Short mmCIF file of C-alpha atoms in Angstrom, two decimals:
data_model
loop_
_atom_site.label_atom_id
_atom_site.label_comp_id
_atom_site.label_asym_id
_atom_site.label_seq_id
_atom_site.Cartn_x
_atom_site.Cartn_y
_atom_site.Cartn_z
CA UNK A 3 37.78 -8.26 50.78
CA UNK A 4 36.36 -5.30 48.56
CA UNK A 5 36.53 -6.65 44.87
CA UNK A 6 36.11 -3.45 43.02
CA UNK A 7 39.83 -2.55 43.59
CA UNK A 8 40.20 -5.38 42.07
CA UNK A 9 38.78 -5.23 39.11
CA UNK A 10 39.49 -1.65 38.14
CA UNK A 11 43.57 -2.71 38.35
CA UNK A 12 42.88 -5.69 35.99
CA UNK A 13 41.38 -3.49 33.85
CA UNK A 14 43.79 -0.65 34.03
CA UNK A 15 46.41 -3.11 33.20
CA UNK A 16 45.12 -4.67 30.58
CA UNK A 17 44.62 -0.66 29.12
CA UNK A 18 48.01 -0.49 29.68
CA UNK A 19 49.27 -3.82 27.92
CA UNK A 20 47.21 -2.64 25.02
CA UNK A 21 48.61 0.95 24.50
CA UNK A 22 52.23 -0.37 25.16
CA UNK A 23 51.63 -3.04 22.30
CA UNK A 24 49.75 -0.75 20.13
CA UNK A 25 53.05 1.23 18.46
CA UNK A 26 55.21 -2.24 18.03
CA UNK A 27 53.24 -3.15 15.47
CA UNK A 28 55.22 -2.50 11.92
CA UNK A 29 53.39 -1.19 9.39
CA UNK A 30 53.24 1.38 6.49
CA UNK A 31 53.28 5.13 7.47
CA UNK A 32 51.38 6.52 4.52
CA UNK A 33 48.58 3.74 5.89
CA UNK A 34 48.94 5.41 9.29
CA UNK A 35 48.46 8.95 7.61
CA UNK A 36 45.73 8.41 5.90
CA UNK A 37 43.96 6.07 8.76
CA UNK A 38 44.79 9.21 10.87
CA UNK A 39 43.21 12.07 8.51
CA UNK A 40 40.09 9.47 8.23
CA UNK A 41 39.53 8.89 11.61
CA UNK A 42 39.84 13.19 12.26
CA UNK A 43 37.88 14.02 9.80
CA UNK A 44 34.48 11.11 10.34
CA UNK A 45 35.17 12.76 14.16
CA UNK A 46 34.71 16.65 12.97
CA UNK A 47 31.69 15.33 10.64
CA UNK A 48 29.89 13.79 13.41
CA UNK A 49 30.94 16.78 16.04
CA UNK A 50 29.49 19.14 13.43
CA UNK A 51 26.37 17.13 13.28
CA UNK A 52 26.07 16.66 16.86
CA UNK A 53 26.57 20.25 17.75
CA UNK A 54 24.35 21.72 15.08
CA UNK A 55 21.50 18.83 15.21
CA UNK A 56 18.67 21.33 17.10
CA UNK A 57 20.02 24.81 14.99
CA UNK A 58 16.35 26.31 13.53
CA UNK A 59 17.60 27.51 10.52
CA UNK A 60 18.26 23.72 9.11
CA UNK A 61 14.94 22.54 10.20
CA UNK A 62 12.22 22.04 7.26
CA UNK A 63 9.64 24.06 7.87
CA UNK A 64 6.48 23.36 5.44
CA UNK A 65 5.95 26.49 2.81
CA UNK A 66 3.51 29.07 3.67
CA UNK A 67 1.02 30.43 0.83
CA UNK A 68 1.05 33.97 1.12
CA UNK A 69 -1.68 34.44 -1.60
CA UNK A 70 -4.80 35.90 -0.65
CA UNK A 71 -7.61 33.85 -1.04
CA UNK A 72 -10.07 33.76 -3.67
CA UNK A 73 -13.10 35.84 -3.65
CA UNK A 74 -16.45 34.15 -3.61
CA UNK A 75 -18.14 34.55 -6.40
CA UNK A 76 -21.69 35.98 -5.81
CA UNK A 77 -24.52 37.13 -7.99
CA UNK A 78 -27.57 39.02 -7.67
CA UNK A 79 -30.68 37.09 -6.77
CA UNK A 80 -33.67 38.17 -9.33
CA UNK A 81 -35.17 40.43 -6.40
CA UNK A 82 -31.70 42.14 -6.21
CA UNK A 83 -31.53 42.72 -2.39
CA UNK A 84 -29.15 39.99 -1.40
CA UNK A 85 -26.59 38.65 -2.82
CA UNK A 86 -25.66 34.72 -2.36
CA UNK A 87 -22.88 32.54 -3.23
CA UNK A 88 -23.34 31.01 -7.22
CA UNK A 89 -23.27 27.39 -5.95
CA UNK A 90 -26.58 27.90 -3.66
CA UNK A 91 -29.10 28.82 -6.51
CA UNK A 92 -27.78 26.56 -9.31
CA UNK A 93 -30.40 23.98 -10.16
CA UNK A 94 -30.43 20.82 -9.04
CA UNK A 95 -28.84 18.12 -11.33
CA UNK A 96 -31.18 15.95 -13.09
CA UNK A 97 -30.79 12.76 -14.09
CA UNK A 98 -32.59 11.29 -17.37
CA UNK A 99 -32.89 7.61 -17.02
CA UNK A 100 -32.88 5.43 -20.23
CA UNK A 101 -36.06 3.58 -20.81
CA UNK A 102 -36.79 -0.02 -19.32
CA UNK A 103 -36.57 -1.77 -16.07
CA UNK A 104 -35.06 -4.31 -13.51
CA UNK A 105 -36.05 -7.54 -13.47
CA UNK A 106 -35.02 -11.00 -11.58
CA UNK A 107 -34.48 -13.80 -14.24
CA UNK A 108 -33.21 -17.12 -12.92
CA UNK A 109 -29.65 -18.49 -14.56
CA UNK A 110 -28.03 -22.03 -14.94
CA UNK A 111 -25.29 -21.88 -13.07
CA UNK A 112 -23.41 -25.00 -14.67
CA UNK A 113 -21.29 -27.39 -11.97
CA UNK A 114 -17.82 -26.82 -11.76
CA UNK A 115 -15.18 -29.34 -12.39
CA UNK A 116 -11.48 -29.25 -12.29
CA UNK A 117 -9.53 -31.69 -14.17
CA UNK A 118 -7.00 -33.85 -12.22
CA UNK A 119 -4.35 -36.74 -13.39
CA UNK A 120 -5.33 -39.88 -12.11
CA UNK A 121 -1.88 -42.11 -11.80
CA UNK A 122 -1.41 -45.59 -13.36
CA UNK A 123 -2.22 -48.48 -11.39
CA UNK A 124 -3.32 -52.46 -11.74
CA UNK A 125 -6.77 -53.43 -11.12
CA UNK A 126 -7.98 -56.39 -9.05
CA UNK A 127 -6.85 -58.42 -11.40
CA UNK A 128 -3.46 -57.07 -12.00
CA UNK A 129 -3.98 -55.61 -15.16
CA UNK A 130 -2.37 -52.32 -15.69
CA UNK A 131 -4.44 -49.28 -16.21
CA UNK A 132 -2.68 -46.20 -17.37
CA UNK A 133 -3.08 -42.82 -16.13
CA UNK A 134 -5.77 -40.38 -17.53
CA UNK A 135 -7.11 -36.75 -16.81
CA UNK A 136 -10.37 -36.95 -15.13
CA UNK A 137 -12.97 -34.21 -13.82
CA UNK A 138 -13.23 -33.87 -10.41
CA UNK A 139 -16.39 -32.22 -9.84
CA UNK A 140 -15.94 -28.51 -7.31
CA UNK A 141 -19.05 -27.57 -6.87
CA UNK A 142 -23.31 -28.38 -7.96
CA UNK A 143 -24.89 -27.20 -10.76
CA UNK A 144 -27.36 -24.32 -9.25
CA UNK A 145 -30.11 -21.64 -9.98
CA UNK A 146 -29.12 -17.98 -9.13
CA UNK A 147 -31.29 -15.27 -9.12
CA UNK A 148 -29.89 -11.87 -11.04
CA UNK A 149 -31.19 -8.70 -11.88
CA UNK A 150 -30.95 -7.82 -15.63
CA UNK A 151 -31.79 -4.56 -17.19
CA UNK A 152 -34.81 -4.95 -19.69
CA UNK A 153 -34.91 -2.14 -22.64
CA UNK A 154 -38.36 -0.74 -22.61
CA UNK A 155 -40.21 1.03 -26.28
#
């Protein structure tokens, strides 16, 4: 027995059931007006959009500079036979360092400790102790090498 006969009649009478039931519902025309104009005019908004979604003339296209470009700006050379572009003879940049020098100087590094509440508790004795801050300790006191600048006369 072929089932998609079947099927397809279930379905088309279940379509059926629901468009027969659809107008014995009561309810307000002006509600059924306006649901009306809403649903006819989101459909033209989208049909618009669909059918003008490639058009060229609402594509952004990036502007185009339509200025010429700038010259380069040349000079003569002191012979006066060539001319080259003004950034190629300009002299180099020169850099006037202060007085003094690097050196390596060994720093302290002091240890690091973070400070942490210790609860309240009774000893072995049962005494109570109450709860203090105390410094946990991070890391070890170390050397470190570092250069330092050192102002020369």
């Amino acid at each position: 027995m072929n089932t998609k006969p079947i099927i397809s009649v279930v379905i088309g009478a279940l379509l059926l059931v629901g468009i027969a039931a659809a107008p014995a519902t009561a309810g307000s025309r002006e509600r059924g007006r306006f649901e009306g104009f809403a649903l006819g005019f989101g459909a033209a908004v989208l049909g618009h959009a669909l059918i003008h979604q490639h058009h060229p003339a609402e594509r952004y296209q990036a502007p185009v500079d339509r200025r010429p470009p700038a010259p380069e700006r040349y000079h003569h050379r002191r012979d006066g036979h060539r001319k080259t572009p003004a950034y190629r003879n300009q002299p180099k940049h020169r850099y006037h360092h202060r007085r003094g020098h690097w050196e390596l100087k060994r720093i302290w590094v002091p240890p690091a400790v973070k400070k942490d509440w210790k609860p309240g508790h009774r000893n072995r004795r049962g005494r109570w102790i109450p709860g203090r801050w105390i410094e946990v300790p991070v890391s070890e006191g170390h050397w470190k090498k570092e250069r330092v600048w050192v102002v020369g006369k």
